[in-house]
Amino acid sequence: MAELMEELSQVKGEEPGVATSKDVRVHPTPEPTGHKPVDAPTGTPTVVVDDLHIVYRVFSATSDHEKGNAVTALVRMLKRQGRPQMKEVHAVKGVSFVAYHGDAIGIVGRNGSGKSTLLRAIAGLLPPHSGAVFTDGQPSLLGVNAALMRELTGERNIVLGCYAMGMTPAEVKEKYQEIVDFSGIDEFVQLPMSTYSSGMGARLRFAISSAKTHDVLLIDEALATGDREFRKKSQERIKQIRESAGTVFLVSHDHKVIEETCNRVIWLHKGKIKMDGDPKEVMTAYNKG
């Protein structure tokens, strides 16, 4: 235990940032004050979030006439006025936890609680204001690595999306029909993405992103747009990813999906972890709160 604590203190002494390392060791999960501790898993850690703070800086407007657009910016220049007052938004406040191989972690909370911000920080898309995120392998945020272009057909998006995830031409050819069948877009695969509904686009993103086994897969509300059949297939795919020693983070307002898919739930409230533990226990407390 002494060696683990010493190692954790060394991690905290490094520069804040997002690091990818194969040398991440097991760290004890920090126990927030007043939270019920999670039973320590025996697997290998894939994500270590250490006292993470994310701060946005936005320019606020005091009236509708001062809202940011080209006309108001030109008026301010002509009148030699300064820029609107800058405001800091503290989206994530001191979040710490450890995720392990085989975990499917649901993240719940009210709108504005920091759920999507936390996923983007784990994916390396947002730099920490302080604290750090360490990952074993490359995290993949659903819809980022497999970015879809509206002007291109579904077929071209599948090919380019798979290439963006590092798949070889042979792997793309092998997975192509499976992706089409899983997404359920059928003959629309030959049409531009601009003709797709939002649900079709979300299903295709999930089908592309989950066609490859990821070390860490981050899913933000992607399962909320499909019908019952698609949700069932998506849950089965997530279970397959877990069984292949991957880690899945799932943000969803569908509590049933969270309970049926995840083995652990983190409840965020105003940027802080309010509860971390068994899905049924956390969701019961969340619904009461």
C-alpha positions as protocol buffer text, in pm:
chain_id: "A"
residue {
  index: 1
  type: MET
  ca { x: 0 y: 0 z: 0 }
}
residue {
  index: 2
  type: ALA
  ca { x: 286 y: 237 z: 80 }
}
residue {
  index: 3
  type: GLU
  ca { x: 432 y: 180 z: -267 }
}
residue {
  index: 4
  type: LEU
  ca { x: 96 y: 255 z: -430 }
}
residue {
  index: 5
  type: MET
  ca { x: 58 y: 580 z: -238 }
}
residue {
  index: 6
  type: GLU
  ca { x: 411 y: 684 z: -329 }
}
residue {
  index: 7
  type: GLU
  ca { x: 341 y: 609 z: -694 }
}
residue {
  index: 8
  type: LEU
  ca { x: 20 y: 814 z: -688 }
}
residue {
  index: 9
  type: SER
  ca { x: 205 y: 1111 z: -540 }
}
residue {
  index: 10
  type: GLN
  ca { x: 454 y: 1087 z: -828 }
}
residue {
  index: 11
  type: VAL
  ca { x: 168 y: 1093 z: -1076 }
}
residue {
  index: 12
  type: LYS
  ca { x: 30 y: 1409 z: -915 }
}
residue {
  index: 13
  type: GLY
  ca { x: 370 y: 1574 z: -948 }
}
residue {
  index: 14
  type: GLU
  ca { x: 368 y: 1549 z: -1327 }
}
residue {
  index: 15
  type: GLU
  ca { x: 250 y: 1825 z: -1560 }
}
residue {
  index: 16
  type: PRO
  ca { x: -132 y: 1834 z: -1588 }
}
residue {
  index: 17
  type: GLY
  ca { x: -250 y: 1690 z: -1915 }
}
residue {
  index: 18
  type: VAL
  ca { x: -372 y: 1382 z: -2095 }
}
residue {
  index: 19
  type: ALA
  ca { x: -124 y: 1099 z: -2118 }
}
residue {
  index: 20
  type: THR
  ca { x: -137 y: 764 z: -2291 }
}
residue {
  index: 21
  type: SER
  ca { x: 83 y: 503 z: -2135 }
}
residue {
  index: 22
  type: LYS
  ca { x: 114 y: 129 z: -2119 }
}
residue {
  index: 23
  type: ASP
  ca { x: 278 y: 166 z: -1778 }
}
residue {
  index: 24
  type: VAL
  ca { x: -32 y: 277 z: -1587 }
}
residue {
  index: 25
  type: ARG
  ca { x: -48 y: 85 z: -1262 }
}
residue {
  index: 26
  type: VAL
  ca { x: -329 y: 13 z: -1022 }
}
residue {
  index: 27
  type: HIS
  ca { x: -412 y: 317 z: -810 }
}
residue {
  index: 28
  type: PRO
  ca { x: -660 y: 315 z: -522 }
}
residue {
  index: 29
  type: THR
  ca { x: -989 y: 478 z: -621 }
}
residue {
  index: 30
  type: PRO
  ca { x: -1014 y: 811 z: -437 }
}
residue {
  index: 31
  type: GLU
  ca { x: -1311 y: 813 z: -199 }
}
residue {
  index: 32
  type: PRO
  ca { x: -1496 y: 1147 z: -214 }
}
residue {
  index: 33
  type: THR
  ca { x: -1622 y: 1276 z: 118 }
}
residue {
  index: 34
  type: GLY
  ca { x: -1965 y: 1137 z: 196 }
}
residue {
  index: 35
  type: HIS
  ca { x: -1963 y: 890 z: -92 }
}
residue {
  index: 36
  type: LYS
  ca { x: -1998 y: 517 z: -61 }
}
residue {
  index: 37
  type: PRO
  ca { x: -1672 y: 352 z: -177 }
}
residue {
  index: 38
  type: VAL
  ca { x: -1680 y: 112 z: -471 }
}
residue {
  index: 39
  type: ASP
  ca { x: -1547 y: -240 z: -416 }
}
residue {
  index: 40
  type: ALA
  ca { x: -1195 y: -248 z: -558 }
}
residue {
  index: 41
  type: PRO
  ca { x: -1190 y: -439 z: -891 }
}
residue {
  index: 42
  type: THR
  ca { x: -915 y: -687 z: -964 }
}
residue {
  index: 43
  type: GLY
  ca { x: -867 y: -591 z: -1331 }
}
residue {
  index: 44
  type: THR
  ca { x: -608 y: -371 z: -1499 }
}
residue {
  index: 45
  type: PRO
  ca { x: -678 y: 5 z: -1490 }
}
residue {
  index: 46
  type: THR
  ca { x: -749 y: 171 z: -1826 }
}
residue {
  index: 47
  type: VAL
  ca { x: -837 y: 526 z: -1716 }
}
residue {
  index: 48
  type: VAL
  ca { x: -712 y: 718 z: -1412 }
}
residue {
  index: 49
  type: VAL
  ca { x: -877 y: 1057 z: -1353 }
}
residue {
  index: 50
  type: ASP
  ca { x: -691 y: 1246 z: -1084 }
}
residue {
  index: 51
  type: ASP
  ca { x: -846 y: 1558 z: -926 }
}
residue {
  index: 52
  type: LEU
  ca { x: -964 y: 1683 z: -1267 }
}
residue {
  index: 53
  type: HIS
  ca { x: -1084 y: 2041 z: -1313 }
}
residue {
  index: 54
  type: ILE
  ca { x: -1217 y: 2172 z: -1646 }
}
residue {
  index: 55
  type: VAL
  ca { x: -1281 y: 2546 z: -1683 }
}
residue {
  index: 56
  type: TYR
  ca { x: -1443 y: 2713 z: -1984 }
}
residue {
  index: 57
  type: ARG
  ca { x: -1386 y: 3080 z: -2060 }
}
residue {
  index: 58
  type: VAL
  ca { x: -1678 y: 3248 z: -2237 }
}
residue {
  index: 59
  type: PHE
  ca { x: -1763 y: 3608 z: -2316 }
}
residue {
  index: 60
  type: SER
  ca { x: -2091 y: 3717 z: -2161 }
}
residue {
  index: 61
  type: ALA
  ca { x: -2327 y: 3981 z: -2298 }
}
residue {
  index: 62
  type: THR
  ca { x: -2533 y: 4206 z: -2073 }
}
residue {
  index: 63
  type: SER
  ca { x: -2808 y: 4260 z: -2333 }
}
residue {
  index: 64
  type: ASP
  ca { x: -2934 y: 4123 z: -2664 }
}
residue {
  index: 65
  type: HIS
  ca { x: -2761 y: 4411 z: -2845 }
}
residue {
  index: 66
  type: GLU
  ca { x: -2423 y: 4301 z: -2708 }
}
residue {
  index: 67
  type: LYS
  ca { x: -2446 y: 3937 z: -2811 }
}
residue {
  index: 68
  type: GLY
  ca { x: -2157 y: 3818 z: -3021 }
}
residue {
  index: 69
  type: ASN
  ca { x: -2199 y: 3852 z: -3397 }
}
residue {
  index: 70
  type: ALA
  ca { x: -2019 y: 4026 z: -3682 }
}
residue {
  index: 71
  type: VAL
  ca { x: -2232 y: 4343 z: -3669 }
}
residue {
  index: 72
  type: THR
  ca { x: -2190 y: 4404 z: -3296 }
}
residue {
  index: 73
  type: ALA
  ca { x: -1818 y: 4328 z: -3324 }
}
residue {
  index: 74
  type: LEU
  ca { x: -1783 y: 4594 z: -3598 }
}
residue {
  index: 75
  type: VAL
  ca { x: -1982 y: 4845 z: -3392 }
}
residue {
  index: 76
  type: ARG
  ca { x: -1753 y: 4787 z: -3094 }
}
residue {
  index: 77
  type: MET
  ca { x: -1449 y: 4844 z: -3313 }
}
residue {
  index: 78
  type: LEU
  ca { x: -1587 y: 5169 z: -3454 }
}
residue {
  index: 79
  type: LYS
  ca { x: -1682 y: 5292 z: -3108 }
}
residue {
  index: 80
  type: ARG
  ca { x: -1349 y: 5167 z: -2968 }
}
residue {
  index: 81
  type: GLN
  ca { x: -1532 y: 4960 z: -2712 }
}
residue {
  index: 82
  type: GLY
  ca { x: -1373 y: 4666 z: -2533 }
}
residue {
  index: 83
  type: ARG
  ca { x: -1479 y: 4305 z: -2566 }
}
residue {
  index: 84
  type: PRO
  ca { x: -1770 y: 4178 z: -2354 }
}
residue {
  index: 85
  type: GLN
  ca { x: -1685 y: 4067 z: -2005 }
}
residue {
  index: 86
  type: MET
  ca { x: -1523 y: 3724 z: -1988 }
}
residue {
  index: 87
  type: LYS
  ca { x: -1682 y: 3465 z: -1762 }
}
residue {
  index: 88
  type: GLU
  ca { x: -1536 y: 3141 z: -1633 }
}
residue {
  index: 89
  type: VAL
  ca { x: -1753 y: 2830 z: -1618 }
}
residue {
  index: 90
  type: HIS
  ca { x: -1617 y: 2561 z: -1386 }
}
residue {
  index: 91
  type: ALA
  ca { x: -1768 y: 2255 z: -1558 }
}
residue {
  index: 92
  type: VAL
  ca { x: -1578 y: 1973 z: -1380 }
}
residue {
  index: 93
  type: LYS
  ca { x: -1464 y: 2018 z: -1020 }
}
residue {
  index: 94
  type: GLY
  ca { x: -1208 y: 1783 z: -868 }
}
residue {
  index: 95
  type: VAL
  ca { x: -1330 y: 1456 z: -1020 }
}
residue {
  index: 96
  type: SER
  ca { x: -1123 y: 1146 z: -937 }
}
residue {
  index: 97
  type: PHE
  ca { x: -1183 y: 778 z: -1020 }
}
residue {
  index: 98
  type: VAL
  ca { x: -1020 y: 471 z: -1175 }
}
residue {
  index: 99
  type: ALA
  ca { x: -1178 y: 263 z: -1456 }
}
residue {
  index: 100
  type: TYR
  ca { x: -1073 y: -95 z: -1530 }
}
residue {
  index: 101
  type: HIS
  ca { x: -1069 y: -339 z: -1822 }
}
residue {
  index: 102
  type: GLY
  ca { x: -1415 y: -487 z: -1865 }
}
residue {
  index: 103
  type: ASP
  ca { x: -1594 y: -194 z: -1702 }
}
residue {
  index: 104
  type: ALA
  ca { x: -1906 y: -43 z: -1858 }
}
residue {
  index: 105
  type: ILE
  ca { x: -1949 y: 284 z: -1667 }
}
residue {
  index: 106
  type: GLY
  ca { x: -2268 y: 484 z: -1694 }
}
residue {
  index: 107
  type: ILE
  ca { x: -2245 y: 859 z: -1628 }
}
residue {
  index: 108
  type: VAL
  ca { x: -2567 y: 1027 z: -1519 }
}
residue {
  index: 109
  type: GLY
  ca { x: -2665 y: 1373 z: -1403 }
}
residue {
  index: 110
  type: ARG
  ca { x: -2888 y: 1667 z: -1485 }
}
residue {
  index: 111
  type: ASN
  ca { x: -2822 y: 1885 z: -1788 }
}
residue {
  index: 112
  type: GLY
  ca { x: -2514 y: 2096 z: -1723 }
}
residue {
  index: 113
  type: SER
  ca { x: -2368 y: 1859 z: -1465 }
}
residue {
  index: 114
  type: GLY
  ca { x: -2048 y: 1805 z: -1670 }
}
residue {
  index: 115
  type: LYS
  ca { x: -2114 y: 1462 z: -1824 }
}
residue {
  index: 116
  type: SER
  ca { x: -2018 y: 1540 z: -2185 }
}
residue {
  index: 117
  type: THR
  ca { x: -1732 y: 1762 z: -2069 }
}
residue {
  index: 118
  type: LEU
  ca { x: -1586 y: 1473 z: -1870 }
}
residue {
  index: 119
  type: LEU
  ca { x: -1604 y: 1243 z: -2174 }
}
residue {
  index: 120
  type: ARG
  ca { x: -1429 y: 1498 z: -2394 }
}
residue {
  index: 121
  type: ALA
  ca { x: -1155 y: 1540 z: -2132 }
}
residue {
  index: 122
  type: ILE
  ca { x: -1099 y: 1162 z: -2116 }
}
residue {
  index: 123
  type: ALA
  ca { x: -1083 y: 1156 z: -2497 }
}
residue {
  index: 124
  type: GLY
  ca { x: -810 y: 1421 z: -2487 }
}
residue {
  index: 125
  type: LEU
  ca { x: -1020 y: 1690 z: -2657 }
}
residue {
  index: 126
  type: LEU
  ca { x: -1026 y: 1929 z: -2358 }
}
residue {
  index: 127
  type: PRO
  ca { x: -710 y: 2022 z: -2167 }
}
residue {
  index: 128
  type: PRO
  ca { x: -739 y: 2009 z: -1786 }
}
residue {
  index: 129
  type: HIS
  ca { x: -733 y: 2338 z: -1598 }
}
residue {
  index: 130
  type: SER
  ca { x: -567 y: 2131 z: -1325 }
}
residue {
  index: 131
  type: GLY
  ca { x: -538 y: 1764 z: -1240 }
}
residue {
  index: 132
  type: ALA
  ca { x: -480 y: 1498 z: -1505 }
}
residue {
  index: 133
  type: VAL
  ca { x: -622 y: 1209 z: -1708 }
}
residue {
  index: 134
  type: PHE
  ca { x: -413 y: 899 z: -1777 }
}
residue {
  index: 135
  type: THR
  ca { x: -526 y: 630 z: -2022 }
}
residue {
  index: 136
  type: ASP
  ca { x: -398 y: 288 z: -2120 }
}
residue {
  index: 137
  type: GLY
  ca { x: -454 y: 291 z: -2496 }
}
residue {
  index: 138
  type: GLN
  ca { x: -630 y: 542 z: -2719 }
}
residue {
  index: 139
  type: PRO
  ca { x: -976 y: 658 z: -2607 }
}
residue {
  index: 140
  type: SER
  ca { x: -1234 y: 689 z: -2886 }
}
residue {
  index: 141
  type: LEU
  ca { x: -1526 y: 928 z: -2848 }
}
residue {
  index: 142
  type: LEU
  ca { x: -1821 y: 808 z: -3052 }
}
residue {
  index: 143
  type: GLY
  ca { x: -1870 y: 1031 z: -3354 }
}
residue {
  index: 144
  type: VAL
  ca { x: -1521 y: 1186 z: -3340 }
}
residue {
  index: 145
  type: ASN
  ca { x: -1293 y: 916 z: -3478 }
}
residue {
  index: 146
  type: ALA
  ca { x: -1575 y: 816 z: -3711 }
}
residue {
  index: 147
  type: ALA
  ca { x: -1673 y: 1168 z: -3815 }
}
residue {
  index: 148
  type: LEU
  ca { x: -1942 y: 1169 z: -4082 }
}
residue {
  index: 149
  type: MET
  ca { x: -1950 y: 1413 z: -4374 }
}
residue {
  index: 150
  type: ARG
  ca { x: -2297 y: 1516 z: -4490 }
}
residue {
  index: 151
  type: GLU
  ca { x: -2192 y: 1565 z: -4852 }
}
residue {
  index: 152
  type: LEU
  ca { x: -2065 y: 1208 z: -4889 }
}
residue {
  index: 153
  type: THR
  ca { x: -2264 y: 887 z: -4918 }
}
residue {
  index: 154
  type: GLY
  ca { x: -2299 y: 644 z: -4630 }
}
residue {
  index: 155
  type: GLU
  ca { x: -2068 y: 406 z: -4816 }
}
residue {
  index: 156
  type: ARG
  ca { x: -1786 y: 661 z: -4838 }
}
residue {
  index: 157
  type: ASN
  ca { x: -1838 y: 761 z: -4474 }
}
residue {
  index: 158
  type: ILE
  ca { x: -1806 y: 399 z: -4364 }
}
residue {
  index: 159
  type: VAL
  ca { x: -1479 y: 360 z: -4553 }
}
residue {
  index: 160
  type: LEU
  ca { x: -1331 y: 691 z: -4436 }
}
residue {
  index: 161
  type: GLY
  ca { x: -1454 y: 640 z: -4079 }
}
residue {
  index: 162
  type: CYS
  ca { x: -1291 y: 298 z: -4059 }
}
residue {
  index: 163
  type: TYR
  ca { x: -967 y: 437 z: -4202 }
}
residue {
  index: 164
  type: ALA
  ca { x: -977 y: 717 z: -3942 }
}
residue {
  index: 165
  type: MET
  ca { x: -985 y: 451 z: -3669 }
}
residue {
  index: 166
  type: GLY
  ca { x: -671 y: 287 z: -3813 }
}
residue {
  index: 167
  type: MET
  ca { x: -833 y: -8 z: -3987 }
}
residue {
  index: 168
  type: THR
  ca { x: -664 y: -159 z: -4294 }
}
residue {
  index: 169
  type: PRO
  ca { x: -837 y: -185 z: -4636 }
}
residue {
  index: 170
  type: ALA
  ca { x: -878 y: -559 z: -4578 }
}
residue {
  index: 171
  type: GLU
  ca { x: -1043 y: -497 z: -4239 }
}
residue {
  index: 172
  type: VAL
  ca { x: -1273 y: -234 z: -4390 }
}
residue {
  index: 173
  type: LYS
  ca { x: -1381 y: -476 z: -4663 }
}
residue {
  index: 174
  type: GLU
  ca { x: -1444 y: -745 z: -4404 }
}
residue {
  index: 175
  type: LYS
  ca { x: -1650 y: -517 z: -4175 }
}
residue {
  index: 176
  type: TYR
  ca { x: -1836 y: -313 z: -4439 }
}
residue {
  index: 177
  type: GLN
  ca { x: -2151 y: -522 z: -4475 }
}
residue {
  index: 178
  type: GLU
  ca { x: -2166 y: -586 z: -4101 }
}
residue {
  index: 179
  type: ILE
  ca { x: -2170 y: -208 z: -4043 }
}
residue {
  index: 180
  type: VAL
  ca { x: -2447 y: -155 z: -4298 }
}
residue {
  index: 181
  type: ASP
  ca { x: -2659 y: -435 z: -4151 }
}
residue {
  index: 182
  type: PHE
  ca { x: -2604 y: -322 z: -3792 }
}
residue {
  index: 183
  type: SER
  ca { x: -2696 y: 41 z: -3867 }
}
residue {
  index: 184
  type: GLY
  ca { x: -3009 y: -60 z: -4057 }
}
residue {
  index: 185
  type: ILE
  ca { x: -2968 y: 210 z: -4324 }
}
residue {
  index: 186
  type: ASP
  ca { x: -2995 y: -50 z: -4605 }
}
residue {
  index: 187
  type: GLU
  ca { x: -3030 y: 114 z: -4949 }
}
residue {
  index: 188
  type: PHE
  ca { x: -2967 y: 460 z: -4801 }
}
residue {
  index: 189
  type: VAL
  ca { x: -2599 y: 366 z: -4786 }
}
residue {
  index: 190
  type: GLN
  ca { x: -2572 y: 487 z: -5147 }
}
residue {
  index: 191
  type: LEU
  ca { x: -2727 y: 827 z: -5068 }
}
residue {
  index: 192
  type: PRO
  ca { x: -2558 y: 1138 z: -4920 }
}
residue {
  index: 193
  type: MET
  ca { x: -2563 y: 1176 z: -4541 }
}
residue {
  index: 194
  type: SER
  ca { x: -2762 y: 1498 z: -4587 }
}
residue {
  index: 195
  type: THR
  ca { x: -3066 y: 1283 z: -4671 }
}
residue {
  index: 196
  type: TYR
  ca { x: -3044 y: 1085 z: -4344 }
}
residue {
  index: 197
  type: SER
  ca { x: -3255 y: 1147 z: -4038 }
}
residue {
  index: 198
  type: SER
  ca { x: -3075 y: 1226 z: -3712 }
}
residue {
  index: 199
  type: GLY
  ca { x: -3151 y: 871 z: -3591 }
}
residue {
  index: 200
  type: MET
  ca { x: -3000 y: 714 z: -3903 }
}
residue {
  index: 201
  type: GLY
  ca { x: -2687 y: 923 z: -3864 }
}
residue {
  index: 202
  type: ALA
  ca { x: -2650 y: 827 z: -3498 }
}
residue {
  index: 203
  type: ARG
  ca { x: -2698 y: 457 z: -3576 }
}
residue {
  index: 204
  type: LEU
  ca { x: -2434 y: 471 z: -3850 }
}
residue {
  index: 205
  type: ARG
  ca { x: -2188 y: 646 z: -3616 }
}
residue {
  index: 206
  type: PHE
  ca { x: -2234 y: 381 z: -3353 }
}
residue {
  index: 207
  type: ALA
  ca { x: -2203 y: 100 z: -3611 }
}
residue {
  index: 208
  type: ILE
  ca { x: -1876 y: 246 z: -3747 }
}
residue {
  index: 209
  type: SER
  ca { x: -1723 y: 326 z: -3408 }
}
residue {
  index: 210
  type: SER
  ca { x: -1808 y: -13 z: -3257 }
}
residue {
  index: 211
  type: ALA
  ca { x: -1685 y: -211 z: -3559 }
}
residue {
  index: 212
  type: LYS
  ca { x: -1337 y: -200 z: -3409 }
}
residue {
  index: 213
  type: THR
  ca { x: -1238 y: -319 z: -3063 }
}
residue {
  index: 214
  type: HIS
  ca { x: -1136 y: -13 z: -2860 }
}
residue {
  index: 215
  type: ASP
  ca { x: -930 y: 7 z: -2546 }
}
residue {
  index: 216
  type: VAL
  ca { x: -1166 y: 281 z: -2424 }
}
residue {
  index: 217
  type: LEU
  ca { x: -1494 y: 366 z: -2602 }
}
residue {
  index: 218
  type: LEU
  ca { x: -1685 y: 679 z: -2498 }
}
residue {
  index: 219
  type: ILE
  ca { x: -2053 y: 698 z: -2598 }
}
residue {
  index: 220
  type: ASP
  ca { x: -2256 y: 1017 z: -2551 }
}
residue {
  index: 221
  type: GLU
  ca { x: -2633 y: 973 z: -2592 }
}
residue {
  index: 222
  type: ALA
  ca { x: -2590 y: 764 z: -2909 }
}
residue {
  index: 223
  type: LEU
  ca { x: -2834 y: 497 z: -2789 }
}
residue {
  index: 224
  type: ALA
  ca { x: -3115 y: 745 z: -2727 }
}
residue {
  index: 225
  type: THR
  ca { x: -3206 y: 784 z: -3095 }
}
residue {
  index: 226
  type: GLY
  ca { x: -3266 y: 424 z: -3201 }
}
residue {
  index: 227
  type: ASP
  ca { x: -3573 y: 204 z: -3176 }
}
residue {
  index: 228
  type: ARG
  ca { x: -3605 y: -88 z: -2935 }
}
residue {
  index: 229
  type: GLU
  ca { x: -3438 y: -334 z: -3174 }
}
residue {
  index: 230
  type: PHE
  ca { x: -3139 y: -107 z: -3230 }
}
residue {
  index: 231
  type: ARG
  ca { x: -3099 y: -44 z: -2857 }
}
residue {
  index: 232
  type: LYS
  ca { x: -3097 y: -417 z: -2793 }
}
residue {
  index: 233
  type: LYS
  ca { x: -2829 y: -470 z: -3060 }
}
residue {
  index: 234
  type: SER
  ca { x: -2627 y: -179 z: -2919 }
}
residue {
  index: 235
  type: GLN
  ca { x: -2635 y: -324 z: -2568 }
}
residue {
  index: 236
  type: GLU
  ca { x: -2516 y: -659 z: -2702 }
}
residue {
  index: 237
  type: ARG
  ca { x: -2233 y: -484 z: -2887 }
}
residue {
  index: 238
  type: ILE
  ca { x: -2127 y: -303 z: -2570 }
}
residue {
  index: 239
  type: LYS
  ca { x: -2120 y: -635 z: -2384 }
}
residue {
  index: 240
  type: GLN
  ca { x: -1896 y: -777 z: -2659 }
}
residue {
  index: 241
  type: ILE
  ca { x: -1659 y: -481 z: -2621 }
}
residue {
  index: 242
  type: ARG
  ca { x: -1643 y: -540 z: -2247 }
}
residue {
  index: 243
  type: GLU
  ca { x: -1574 y: -911 z: -2294 }
}
residue {
  index: 244
  type: SER
  ca { x: -1284 y: -829 z: -2526 }
}
residue {
  index: 245
  type: ALA
  ca { x: -1113 y: -649 z: -2233 }
}
residue {
  index: 246
  type: GLY
  ca { x: -1228 y: -302 z: -2336 }
}
residue {
  index: 247
  type: THR
  ca { x: -1376 y: -23 z: -2124 }
}
residue {
  index: 248
  type: VAL
  ca { x: -1696 y: 162 z: -2212 }
}
residue {
  index: 249
  type: PHE
  ca { x: -1824 y: 496 z: -2081 }
}
residue {
  index: 250
  type: LEU
  ca { x: -2190 y: 563 z: -2154 }
}
residue {
  index: 251
  type: VAL
  ca { x: -2376 y: 891 z: -2107 }
}
residue {
  index: 252
  type: SER
  ca { x: -2751 y: 848 z: -2138 }
}
residue {
  index: 253
  type: HIS
  ca { x: -3074 y: 983 z: -1992 }
}
residue {
  index: 254
  type: ASP
  ca { x: -3235 y: 644 z: -2048 }
}
residue {
  index: 255
  type: HIS
  ca { x: -3208 y: 492 z: -1700 }
}
residue {
  index: 256
  type: LYS
  ca { x: -3313 y: 147 z: -1821 }
}
residue {
  index: 257
  type: VAL
  ca { x: -3026 y: 137 z: -2071 }
}
residue {
  index: 258
  type: ILE
  ca { x: -2783 y: 240 z: -1798 }
}
residue {
  index: 259
  type: GLU
  ca { x: -2900 y: -31 z: -1556 }
}
residue {
  index: 260
  type: GLU
  ca { x: -2908 y: -306 z: -1820 }
}
residue {
  index: 261
  type: THR
  ca { x: -2575 y: -217 z: -1983 }
}
residue {
  index: 262
  type: CYS
  ca { x: -2342 y: -92 z: -1709 }
}
residue {
  index: 263
  type: ASN
  ca { x: -2178 y: -260 z: -1411 }
}
residue {
  index: 264
  type: ARG
  ca { x: -2103 y: 75 z: -1246 }
}
residue {
  index: 265
  type: VAL
  ca { x: -2258 y: 423 z: -1246 }
}
residue {
  index: 266
  type: ILE
  ca { x: -2105 y: 763 z: -1167 }
}
residue {
  index: 267
  type: TRP
  ca { x: -2353 y: 1036 z: -1070 }
}
residue {
  index: 268
  type: LEU
  ca { x: -2229 y: 1387 z: -1148 }
}
residue {
  index: 269
  type: HIS
  ca { x: -2390 y: 1688 z: -983 }
}
residue {
  index: 270
  type: LYS
  ca { x: -2271 y: 2041 z: -1060 }
}
residue {
  index: 271
  type: GLY
  ca { x: -1937 y: 1909 z: -1183 }
}
residue {
  index: 272
  type: LYS
  ca { x: -1866 y: 1685 z: -883 }
}
residue {
  index: 273
  type: ILE
  ca { x: -1910 y: 1313 z: -818 }
}
residue {
  index: 274
  type: LYS
  ca { x: -2208 y: 1273 z: -588 }
}
residue {
  index: 275
  type: MET
  ca { x: -2216 y: 893 z: -595 }
}
residue {
  index: 276
  type: ASP
  ca { x: -2016 y: 611 z: -756 }
}
residue {
  index: 277
  type: GLY
  ca { x: -2114 y: 247 z: -730 }
}
residue {
  index: 278
  type: ASP
  ca { x: -2367 y: -25 z: -815 }
}
residue {
  index: 279
  type: PRO
  ca { x: -2607 y: 82 z: -1096 }
}
residue {
  index: 280
  type: LYS
  ca { x: -2929 y: 1 z: -908 }
}
residue {
  index: 281
  type: GLU
  ca { x: -2818 y: 174 z: -590 }
}
residue {
  index: 282
  type: VAL
  ca { x: -2694 y: 485 z: -770 }
}
residue {
  index: 283
  type: MET
  ca { x: -2997 y: 510 z: -999 }
}
residue {
  index: 284
  type: THR
  ca { x: -3235 y: 468 z: -704 }
}
residue {
  index: 285
  type: ALA
  ca { x: -3062 y: 752 z: -519 }
}
residue {
  index: 286
  type: TYR
  ca { x: -3047 y: 962 z: -839 }
}
residue {
  index: 287
  type: ASN
  ca { x: -3420 y: 925 z: -905 }
}
residue {
  index: 288
  type: LYS
  ca { x: -3499 y: 1023 z: -546 }
}
residue {
  index: 289
  type: GLY
  ca { x: -3266 y: 1323 z: -567 }
}
